[in-house]
C-alpha positions in Angstrom: -65.9 63.0 182.0 -65.6 59.5 180.4 -66.0 60.7 177.2 -63.0 63.4 177.6 -61.2 60.3 178.9 -61.8 57.9 176.2 -60.6 60.6 173.7 -57.2 60.1 175.3 -57.4 56.2 174.4 -58.5 56.8 170.7 -55.5 56.1 168.3 -53.7 58.6 166.7 -53.3 57.3 163.3 -55.0 55.6 161.0 -55.0 51.2 161.2 -56.6 50.8 158.2 -54.8 48.2 155.7 -54.0 49.3 152.2 -53.1 45.9 151.0 -56.8 44.1 150.6 -55.4 40.8 149.5 -52.8 41.1 152.7 -55.8 41.8 155.1 -58.1 38.5 153.6 -55.1 36.4 153.6 -53.6 37.4 157.3 -55.6 38.5 160.5 -55.0 41.7 162.4 -54.5 39.8 165.4 -52.7 42.1 168.5 -51.5 39.9 171.9 -52.8 41.5 174.5 -50.5 39.2 176.5 -47.6 37.3 174.8 -48.7 33.8 174.0 -51.7 34.2 176.3 -54.5 36.4 175.3 -54.7 37.9 171.5 -57.6 40.1 170.1 -59.2 40.8 166.8 -62.0 41.1 164.4 -64.0 37.9 163.4 -61.8 35.2 161.3 -62.7 34.0 158.2 -61.5 30.7 156.6 -58.3 32.2 154.8 -57.4 33.4 158.2 -56.8 30.2 159.7 -53.0 29.6 159.1 -52.8 32.8 160.9 -54.3 31.8 163.5 -52.7 28.2 163.6 -49.2 30.2 163.2 -49.8 32.4 166.2 -50.2 29.6 168.1 -54.1 30.4 169.0 -55.7 27.0 170.8 -58.9 28.2 171.9 -61.4 30.7 169.9 -64.1 33.2 171.9 -66.6 34.2 169.6 -68.5 37.8 171.1 -70.6 38.1 168.0 -74.4 37.2 167.3 -75.0 35.0 164.7 -76.3 38.0 162.5 -73.7 40.1 163.0 -71.2 37.8 161.3 -71.1 33.9 160.5 -68.8 32.0 162.5 -67.0 29.6 159.9 -67.7 26.1 160.4 -64.2 24.6 160.8 -63.6 27.0 163.8 -65.0 24.7 166.3 -63.7 21.8 164.6 -59.9 23.3 164.7 -59.9 25.3 167.8 -61.5 24.8 171.5 -64.5 27.5 170.6 -67.0 28.9 172.5 -69.4 31.8 171.4 -70.7 34.6 174.0 -72.9 37.2 172.4 -72.5 40.8 173.9 -73.9 43.7 173.0 -72.0 46.6 171.3 -72.8 50.4 171.0 -75.8 49.7 168.8 -77.8 47.8 170.9 -80.6 48.9 173.1 -79.5 47.4 176.1 -76.4 47.3 177.9 -73.6 44.9 178.7 -74.1 42.8 181.8 -71.0 42.6 184.4 -72.2 39.0 185.1 -72.1 38.2 181.6 -68.5 39.9 181.4 -67.3 37.9 184.5 -68.6 34.5 182.8 -66.6 35.1 180.1 -63.5 35.7 181.8 -63.3 33.3 183.6 -63.6 31.2 180.8 -61.0 32.7 179.1 -58.8 32.6 182.8 -59.5 28.8 182.9 -58.1 28.2 179.4 -55.1 30.5 180.1 -54.6 28.6 183.1 -54.4 25.2 180.8 -51.6 26.6 178.5 -54.2 27.6 175.6 -53.6 31.0 173.9 -56.9 32.6 173.7 -58.1 34.8 170.5 -61.3 37.1 171.6 -62.6 38.5 169.0 -65.8 40.3 167.9 -67.0 41.8 164.5 -64.1 44.3 164.2 -62.2 43.8 167.6 -63.0 47.6 168.4 -65.2 47.7 171.0 -66.0 44.2 173.0 -63.4 42.0 172.6 -60.8 44.7 173.8 -63.5 45.2 176.7 -63.1 41.5 177.5 -59.1 41.8 177.5 -59.2 44.8 179.6 -61.7 43.2 182.3 -59.2 40.0 182.0 -56.3 42.1 183.0 -58.2 43.9 185.9 -59.2 40.5 187.6 -56.4 38.5 186.8 -53.5 40.7 186.1 -54.4 42.7 188.6 -54.6 46.1 186.8 -56.9 49.1 187.5 -59.2 50.0 184.7 -57.3 52.7 183.3 -54.2 50.2 183.0 -55.7 47.9 181.9 -57.1 50.3 179.0 -54.0 51.6 178.3 -52.6 48.5 177.9 -55.0 47.1 175.6 -55.1 50.0 173.4 -51.2 50.2 173.5 -51.4 46.6 172.3 -54.4 47.0 170.1 -55.0 50.6 168.9 -58.2 50.7 166.6 -59.9 49.5 170.5 -62.4 52.0 171.5 -64.2 51.1 174.4 -67.8 52.7 175.0 -69.2 54.5 178.4 -71.5 51.7 178.8 -68.6 49.6 178.8 -66.5 51.5 180.8 -69.3 51.2 183.4 -69.2 47.5 183.0 -65.8 47.0 183.9 -66.1 49.4 186.7 -69.0 47.4 188.1 -67.6 44.1 187.5 -64.5 44.9 189.6 -66.5 46.5 192.7 -68.5 43.6 192.6 -65.4 41.2 193.0 -64.1 43.2 195.5 -67.0 43.1 197.4 -67.2 39.2 197.0 -63.9 38.1 195.9 -64.2 34.8 194.2 -61.5 35.6 191.9 -58.0 36.4 192.6 -55.5 38.1 190.7 -52.9 35.9 189.4 -49.6 38.0 189.3 
């Protein structure tokens, strides 16, 4: 069933850039919540101006060091945190408790008025999963609404079955012991 539903959320157009230099100079940053929560791929030093121009103040990295090097300037220029999340190539799945911790970190930054950029290596699985989780826990959306918002704003998002399960488990756990209240 989930594989069928996932197909609905796959982008129907190619989002690949044809201008190679444009892709390097500017970052494929998409706002999930305008001026609050953005998603995209691993930034490089040439992207800093794009992050600054967009008003990004906090960067949340979801990559393992072996996947991509976080440029040394990122922690100096932005509030930065790294949380290593598994993608579909990992043997183990996403832990909903870790997902909750990351969402709480993001919410704290947004509550402080910081615009947050969440990235994984390509901006396809993990960072959209975290953004959808944020929408569920702090914007009061159900899972399918949250995924629809994320994929509408960031068409290359493609959550896996295990990521859907992790969000569903996270939401179930939050309903069982609500310590996070939606901020509507």
